[in-house]
Coordinates of C-alpha atoms and ligand atoms in Angstrom, one line a residue:
X1 CA 0.2 0.4 0.1
X2 CA 3.1 2.6 1.0
X3 CA 4.8 1.6 -2.6
X4 CA 1.3 2.2 -4.2
X5 CA 0.4 5.7 -2.6
X6 CA 4.2 6.5 -3.4
X7 CA 3.4 5.6 -6.9
X8 CA 7.3 3.8 -6.8
X9 CA 8.1 0.4 -7.3
X10 CA 10.9 -0.9 -4.9
X11 CA 12.2 -3.3 -7.7
X12 CA 11.4 -6.4 -5.5
X13 CA 7.5 -6.7 -5.5
X14 CA 6.6 -9.5 -4.0
X15 CA 3.0 -11.4 -3.1
X16 CA 1.4 -11.3 -6.9
X17 CA 0.1 -14.6 -7.2
X18 CA -2.0 -14.2 -10.2
X19 CA -0.7 -16.3 -13.0
X20 CA -0.6 -15.5 -16.8
X21 CA -1.8 -17.8 -19.3
X22 CA 1.0 -20.5 -19.7
X23 CA 1.1 -20.2 -23.5
X24 CA 2.6 -16.6 -22.8
X25 CA 5.7 -18.2 -21.5
X26 CA 6.9 -18.8 -24.6
X27 CA 6.7 -14.9 -25.5
X28 CA 9.2 -12.5 -25.2
X29 CA 8.0 -8.6 -25.5
X30 CA 8.9 -7.4 -29.0
X31 CA 11.9 -5.9 -29.2
X32 CA 12.1 -2.5 -31.5
X33 CA 14.1 -1.0 -33.0
X34 CA 15.8 1.7 -30.9
X35 CA 13.7 5.4 -30.9
X36 CA 16.4 8.3 -32.0
X37 CA 15.6 10.1 -28.7
X38 CA 16.5 7.1 -26.7
X39 CA 19.8 7.4 -28.2
X40 CA 20.1 11.2 -27.7
X41 CA 19.4 10.8 -24.1
X42 CA 21.5 7.8 -23.3
X43 CA 24.4 8.8 -25.5
X44 CA 24.1 12.7 -25.1
X45 CA 24.2 12.7 -28.9
X46 CA 22.3 15.6 -30.7
X47 CA 22.4 14.0 -34.6
X48 CA 21.0 10.4 -34.6
X49 CA 19.6 8.8 -37.5
X50 CA 17.3 5.7 -37.3
X51 CA 17.6 3.4 -40.4
X52 CA 16.4 0.7 -38.5
X53 CA 12.5 0.1 -38.7
X54 CA 11.9 0.7 -42.5
X55 CA 10.3 3.7 -41.8
X56 CA 9.7 6.7 -44.5
X57 CA 12.9 8.8 -44.8
X58 CA 10.7 11.8 -46.3
X59 CA 8.6 11.8 -43.2
X60 CA 4.5 11.8 -43.6
X61 CA 3.1 13.0 -46.7
X62 CA 1.8 16.6 -46.3
X63 CA -1.6 16.1 -47.2
X64 CA -1.6 13.7 -44.5
X65 CA -0.2 16.1 -41.9
X66 CA -3.1 18.5 -42.9
X67 CA -5.7 16.1 -42.5
X68 CA -4.6 15.1 -39.0
X69 CA -4.0 18.6 -37.7
X70 CA -7.5 19.5 -38.9
X71 CA -9.0 16.1 -37.8
X72 CA -7.4 17.0 -33.9
X73 CA -10.0 19.3 -33.7
X74 CA -12.7 16.7 -33.7
X75 CA -11.1 14.5 -31.3
X76 CA -13.3 14.8 -28.2
X77 CA -15.8 12.6 -30.6
X78 CA -14.9 8.7 -31.3
X79 CA -13.7 8.1 -33.8
X80 CA -15.7 6.1 -36.4
X81 CA -15.8 2.3 -35.4
X82 CA -16.1 1.2 -38.7
X83 CA -14.0 3.2 -40.7
X84 CA -16.9 3.7 -43.2
X85 CA -14.6 7.0 -45.5
X86 CA -10.9 5.1 -45.1
X87 CA -12.7 1.9 -46.0
X88 CA -14.1 3.2 -48.9
X89 CA -11.5 4.9 -50.3
X90 CA -9.1 1.7 -50.1
X91 CA -11.6 -0.6 -51.6
X92 CA -12.1 1.8 -54.5
X93 CA -8.5 1.7 -54.9
X94 CA -8.7 -2.2 -55.2
X95 CA -12.0 -2.1 -57.2
X96 CA -13.5 -4.3 -54.1
X97 CA -16.0 -3.7 -51.5
X98 CA -16.0 -2.2 -48.3
X99 CA -16.9 -5.5 -47.3
X100 CA -13.5 -6.9 -48.5
X101 CA -11.7 -4.7 -46.3
X102 CA -10.6 -4.5 -42.5
X103 CA -9.1 -1.7 -40.6
X104 CA -5.9 -2.1 -38.3
X105 CA -4.2 -0.8 -35.3
X106 CA -1.2 -1.0 -37.9
X107 CA -0.6 -4.4 -39.9
X108 CA 0.5 -5.8 -36.6
X109 CA -2.7 -6.2 -35.1
X110 CA -4.4 -7.1 -38.3
X111 CA -1.9 -10.2 -37.7
X112 CA -2.9 -10.4 -34.2
X113 CA -6.6 -10.8 -35.3
X114 CA -6.1 -13.1 -37.8
X115 CA -4.8 -15.6 -35.2
X116 CA -7.4 -14.6 -32.8
X117 CA -10.3 -15.2 -35.5
X118 CA -8.9 -18.6 -36.9
X119 CA -6.6 -20.5 -34.9
X120 CA -8.1 -23.6 -32.9
X121 CA -6.3 -25.8 -30.7
X122 CA -4.2 -28.3 -32.9
X123 CA -3.7 -25.7 -35.8
X124 CA -0.3 -24.9 -36.8
X125 CA 1.0 -21.1 -38.1
X126 CA 3.3 -21.8 -41.2
X127 CA 5.7 -19.5 -42.3
X128 CA 9.3 -19.3 -43.6
X129 CA 12.5 -18.6 -41.8
X130 CA 14.0 -15.6 -41.4
X131 CA 10.9 -13.8 -41.7
X132 CA 9.3 -10.8 -39.9
X133 CA 8.8 -12.2 -36.0
X134 CA 5.2 -11.2 -35.8
X135 CA 3.7 -14.5 -37.3
X136 CA 5.3 -16.7 -34.8
X137 CA 4.2 -14.2 -31.9
X138 CA 0.5 -14.8 -33.7
X139 CA 1.0 -19.0 -33.2
X140 CA 2.1 -18.4 -29.8
X141 CA 0.0 -16.0 -28.3
X142 CA -2.7 -18.6 -29.0
X143 CA -1.0 -21.3 -27.6
X144 CA -0.8 -22.9 -31.0
X145 CA 2.7 -24.5 -33.0
X146 CA 4.5 -22.3 -35.7
X147 CA 6.3 -23.9 -38.6
X148 CA 8.8 -22.7 -40.7
X149 CA 10.5 -23.0 -44.0
X150 CA 14.0 -22.2 -44.9
X151 CA 14.6 -19.8 -47.5
X152 CA 17.1 -20.7 -50.0
X153 CA 20.0 -18.5 -50.4
X154 CA 17.8 -16.2 -49.0
X155 CA 14.6 -16.6 -51.5
X156 CA 11.4 -18.4 -51.1
X157 CA 11.5 -22.2 -51.5
X158 CA 7.9 -22.9 -52.7
X159 CA 8.4 -26.8 -52.9
X160 CA 9.9 -26.5 -49.2
X161 CA 6.4 -24.9 -48.6
X162 CA 4.0 -27.3 -50.3
X163 CA 5.9 -30.3 -48.6
X164 CA 5.5 -28.5 -45.0
X165 CA 1.5 -28.1 -45.5
X166 CA -0.5 -30.5 -43.6
X167 CA -4.2 -30.8 -42.7
X168 CA -3.4 -28.8 -39.6
X169 CA -1.9 -25.9 -41.3
X170 CA -4.2 -23.0 -40.8
X171 CA -2.6 -19.3 -41.3
X172 CA 0.7 -19.3 -44.1
X173 CA 2.2 -16.2 -43.5
X174 CA 4.5 -15.1 -46.3
X175 CA 5.8 -11.4 -46.1
X176 CA 6.4 -10.3 -49.9
X177 CA 8.8 -8.6 -50.0
X178 CA 10.3 -10.7 -47.2
X179 CA 11.8 -8.9 -44.3
X180 CA 14.8 -9.2 -43.6
X181 CA 15.9 -10.4 -46.8
X182 CA 13.6 -8.0 -49.2
X183 CA 13.1 -11.0 -51.4
X184 CA 9.8 -11.5 -53.5
X185 CA 7.7 -14.4 -54.6
X186 CA 7.4 -14.0 -58.6
X187 CA 4.3 -14.1 -59.8
X188 CA 4.0 -17.3 -61.1
X189 CA 5.4 -18.6 -57.8
X190 CA 2.5 -17.1 -56.1
X191 CA 0.1 -19.1 -58.6
X192 CA 1.4 -22.0 -57.6
X193 CA 1.8 -21.6 -53.9
X194 CA -2.1 -20.4 -54.3
X195 CA -2.6 -24.0 -56.0
X196 CA -1.9 -25.6 -53.5
X197 CA -3.0 -24.3 -50.8
X198 CA -6.0 -26.3 -48.8
X199 CA -9.6 -24.9 -48.7
X200 CA -9.4 -25.2 -44.9
X201 CA -6.2 -22.8 -44.8
X202 CA -5.6 -19.3 -45.3
X203 CA -2.6 -17.8 -47.4
X204 CA -1.6 -14.4 -45.6
X205 CA 0.6 -12.1 -48.1
X206 CA 2.0 -9.5 -46.1
X207 CA 2.6 -7.0 -48.5
X208 CA 4.0 -4.4 -46.1
X209 CA 6.8 -3.1 -48.6
X210 CA 5.0 -4.2 -51.8
X211 CA 4.9 -0.6 -53.0
X212 CA 8.9 -0.7 -53.4
X213 CA 9.2 -3.3 -55.4
X214 CA 10.3 -2.7 -59.2
X215 CA 10.4 -6.3 -60.4
X216 CA 8.2 -6.8 -63.3
X217 CA 7.4 -10.2 -62.2
X218 CA 6.0 -9.4 -59.0
X219 CA 2.3 -9.6 -58.7
X220 CA 0.1 -8.3 -55.7
X221 CA -2.0 -11.0 -54.2
X222 CA -5.0 -8.4 -54.4
X223 CA -6.1 -9.6 -57.8
X224 CA -6.8 -12.8 -56.2
X225 CA -9.4 -11.4 -53.6
X226 CA -12.8 -10.2 -54.6
X227 CA -16.0 -11.7 -55.5
X228 CA -14.7 -12.9 -59.0
X229 CA -11.6 -14.7 -57.4
X230 CA -11.0 -18.1 -57.5
X231 CA -8.8 -18.3 -54.7
X232 CA -11.0 -17.1 -51.9
X233 CA -8.7 -18.1 -49.1
X234 CA -6.3 -15.4 -49.8
X235 CA -5.4 -12.2 -47.3
X236 CA -3.9 -9.6 -48.5
X237 CA -2.2 -7.2 -45.3
X238 CA -0.9 -3.8 -46.1
X239 CA 0.2 -0.6 -43.8
X240 CA 0.2 2.8 -43.6
X241 CA 3.7 2.8 -42.2
X242 CA 6.2 2.6 -44.8
X243 CA 5.6 4.5 -47.9
X244 CA 2.9 6.7 -46.7
X245 CA 5.0 7.5 -43.5
X246 CA 2.2 7.0 -41.0
X247 CA 3.8 4.6 -38.8
X248 CA 3.5 6.9 -35.9
X249 CA -0.2 6.8 -36.3
X250 CA -0.9 3.2 -36.6
X251 CA -2.9 2.2 -39.5
X252 CA -3.0 -1.1 -41.5
X253 CA -5.5 -3.0 -43.4
X254 CA -6.3 -6.4 -45.3
X255 CA -8.1 -7.4 -47.8
X256 CA -10.1 -10.4 -48.2
X257 CA -13.1 -12.7 -48.7
X258 CA -16.3 -11.1 -47.7
X259 CA -16.5 -14.3 -44.8
X260 CA -12.7 -13.8 -43.7
X261 CA -13.6 -9.8 -43.1
X262 CA -16.6 -10.4 -41.2
X263 CA -14.3 -13.1 -38.8
X264 CA -12.1 -10.2 -38.3
X265 CA -14.7 -7.9 -37.5
X266 CA -15.6 -9.7 -34.6
X267 CA -12.2 -9.8 -32.7
X268 CA -11.4 -6.0 -33.7
X269 CA -11.8 -3.8 -30.9
X270 CA -14.3 -1.2 -31.6
X271 CA -12.1 2.0 -32.2
X272 CA -9.1 0.1 -33.1
X273 CA -7.9 3.0 -35.4
X274 CA -8.5 6.4 -34.0
X275 CA -9.9 9.4 -35.7
X276 CA -6.3 11.6 -36.7
X277 CA -5.0 8.2 -38.1
X278 CA -8.2 7.5 -40.4
X279 CA -8.2 11.2 -41.6
X280 CA -4.7 10.9 -42.2
X281 CA -4.8 7.7 -44.4
X282 CA -7.3 9.2 -46.5
X283 CA -5.1 12.0 -47.5
X284 CA -1.9 10.2 -47.9
X285 CA -3.9 7.7 -50.3
X286 CA -4.5 10.6 -52.6
X287 CA -0.5 12.0 -52.2
X288 CA 0.8 10.7 -55.5
X289 CA 3.6 13.1 -55.5
X290 CA 4.6 12.2 -52.2
X291 CA 4.4 8.4 -53.3
X292 CA 6.3 9.1 -56.5
X293 CA 8.8 11.2 -54.2
X294 CA 9.3 8.1 -51.6
X295 CA 9.9 5.6 -54.5
X296 CA 12.3 7.5 -56.5
X297 CA 14.2 8.4 -53.1
X298 CA 14.3 4.8 -52.2
X299 CA 15.6 3.7 -55.7
X300 CA 18.6 6.1 -55.9
X301 CA 19.2 5.3 -52.2
X302 CA 19.1 1.9 -52.9
X303 CA 21.7 1.9 -55.9
X304 CA 24.1 4.3 -54.0
X305 CA 24.2 1.6 -50.9
X306 CA 24.8 -1.2 -53.5
X307 CA 28.0 1.0 -54.7
X308 CA 29.1 1.5 -51.4
X309 CA 28.9 -1.8 -49.9
X310 CA 30.4 -3.2 -53.1
X311 CA 32.9 -0.4 -52.3
X312 CA 33.5 -1.8 -48.7
X313 CA 33.4 -5.1 -49.8
X314 CA 30.2 -5.9 -48.0
X315 CA 28.1 -8.4 -49.5
X316 CA 24.0 -7.7 -49.4
X317 CA 20.9 -9.1 -50.2
X318 CA 19.8 -7.7 -53.8
X319 CA 16.1 -6.2 -52.3
X320 CA 12.4 -5.0 -53.5
X321 CA 11.8 -3.2 -50.4
X322 CA 13.1 0.0 -48.7
X323 CA 15.7 -1.7 -46.7
X324 CA 18.9 -3.8 -47.5
X325 CA 20.1 -7.1 -45.4
X326 CA 24.0 -6.1 -45.4
X327 CA 26.7 -9.1 -44.2
X328 CA 29.2 -7.4 -41.6
X329 CA 30.6 -10.5 -40.4
X330 CA 31.0 -12.5 -37.0
X331 CA 31.2 -9.4 -35.0
X332 CA 28.3 -7.9 -36.9
X333 CA 26.8 -6.9 -33.6
X334 CA 29.3 -5.2 -32.5
X335 CA 29.4 -3.0 -35.5
X336 CA 25.9 -2.2 -34.7
X337 CA 26.9 -1.2 -31.3
X338 CA 29.7 1.2 -32.6
X339 CA 27.1 3.0 -35.2
X340 CA 25.0 3.4 -32.4
X341 CA 27.4 5.3 -30.8
X342 CA 28.1 7.7 -33.5
X343 CA 24.2 8.4 -33.5
X344 CA 23.7 5.7 -36.4
X345 CA 20.9 3.0 -35.6
X346 CA 20.9 0.0 -37.5
X347 CA 19.0 -3.2 -36.9
X348 CA 21.1 -6.1 -36.0
X349 CA 19.5 -8.9 -37.8
X350 CA 20.4 -11.3 -34.9
X351 CA 16.8 -11.4 -34.0
X352 CA 16.3 -13.2 -37.2
X353 CA 18.9 -15.7 -36.7
X354 CA 21.1 -13.8 -38.8
X355 CA 24.0 -13.1 -36.5
X356 CA 26.3 -12.2 -39.2
X357 CA 23.9 -9.3 -40.9
X358 CA 22.2 -6.1 -40.2
X359 CA 19.1 -4.9 -41.9
X360 CA 19.3 -1.2 -43.1
X361 CA 16.6 0.8 -43.9
X362 CA 17.2 3.0 -46.9
X363 CA 17.8 6.6 -45.9
X364 CA 17.8 10.3 -47.2
X365 CA 20.8 10.9 -49.4
X366 CA 22.3 12.5 -46.9
X367 CA 21.5 9.7 -44.1
X368 CA 22.8 7.1 -46.4
X369 CA 26.2 9.3 -47.2
X370 CA 26.3 9.4 -43.0
X371 CA 26.1 5.5 -42.4
X372 CA 28.8 4.8 -45.0
X373 CA 31.0 7.1 -43.6
X374 CA 30.4 5.9 -40.0
X375 CA 30.9 2.1 -41.6
X376 CA 33.9 3.3 -42.9
X377 CA 35.1 4.2 -39.4
X378 CA 33.2 1.6 -37.3
X379 CA 34.2 -1.8 -39.5
X380 CA 38.6 -1.1 -39.0
X381 CA 37.9 -0.6 -35.7
X382 CA 35.8 -3.5 -35.1
X383 CA 37.9 -5.7 -37.0
X384 CA 41.5 -4.0 -36.3
X385 CA 43.6 -2.2 -38.4
X386 CA 42.9 0.2 -41.2
X387 CA 40.2 0.3 -44.1
X388 CA 42.4 -1.9 -46.5
X389 CA 43.0 -4.4 -44.3
X390 CA 39.2 -4.4 -43.6
X391 CA 38.6 -4.9 -47.0
X392 CA 41.0 -7.8 -47.1
X393 CA 39.1 -9.4 -44.6
X394 CA 36.0 -9.5 -46.7
X395 CA 36.8 -13.2 -48.0
X396 CA 38.1 -14.3 -44.6
X397 CA 34.4 -13.6 -42.7
Ligands
PLP401 C1 6.7 -7.7 -43.0 C2 5.6 -7.0 -42.4 N1 4.5 -6.6 -41.9 C3 4.1 -5.6 -41.0 C4 4.6 -4.6 -40.1 C5 3.8 -3.9 -39.0 O1 3.4 -3.0 -39.9 P1 2.5 -2.0 -38.8 O2 3.0 -0.7 -38.6 O3 1.6 -1.6 -40.1 O4 2.0 -2.6 -37.8 C6 6.4 -4.7 -40.4 C7 6.8 -3.7 -39.4 O5 7.9 -3.4 -39.7 C8 6.5 -5.4 -41.3 O6 7.9 -5.3 -41.6

């Protein structure tokens, strides 16, 4: 009671005997990319750049900011629980009906809702490895099994996936492009995959990064959604966090058969997408100029970073997204720590089981240059010797 009054924890609390659900013992709380403010606070550095969470380096769409500011005046009201206008705008974009759209507090919430709505005792969630960690979380949350098929040379193994599917497989999550590799399923691979998904399983295509893809062989799963589609068990997940620069507002959505959407609506919390976020997302959808600038910046940043990584002797995985998986060697985590100390936040890929790699978001031209120059200092510092010696280390890694 004393503690309660003072509002402080002693750090050695005792007495609480309430057990959490057993299934949660398997779950570690999500470990996000470090926010800029945290690094500034902890290290006392003012100039910090974050290339760790695949956010939009240009920031939000100016039209979205305007709409958000104007919506702020209405926040004494609850948001539209059904998200009528936003669903309408999304449905129109894909030539679908609003009944084919469900809104989420980010794509993350859609993934959780899919698990809550569809996983029963004995079901299996299937995905690939390495991939976005929230798919395993979805299975763990519901106390169900998770299986993953390893990528081959960082590419999807369609035959492996086919072999892994059983009558117990309920949700198949494919991040397309895949986080953290940036690799894609080609259109023919997607069609093949769809052809062997059982009627009782859902194929969830997480297209968080699809807008960045330039490969002509890519196909969005959205063509398989809708009344005319022959694949009623395909769900496409999208987000406003990347291309539209609204990660902090938390808006995502999925497209699917109206029966799937109706099931998701049963588990959706009533006001999951706030009023400001709905207004901003509607405006962002129409800001074609911001979208084009973002894609152009990503393309030029990608070419620059490819060139510079090659000059530095670093292997990387060619990407179709707004991040690049780079091989930093046996001491990759140390390299990430050193970069952090000089104000450059990147994502060590050990969380994906890739201990020698880091995932780096493509930034503005200035951010990319700063990253490269920091790498030029940090790599020799970590591996010893000067840069030339570092370069000669490449083959030994
Ligand atoms: C593949 C993938 N899906 C979903 C998400 C989550 O997006 P959101 O910010 O909309 O929750 C991310 C975020 O990094 C992602 O990489």
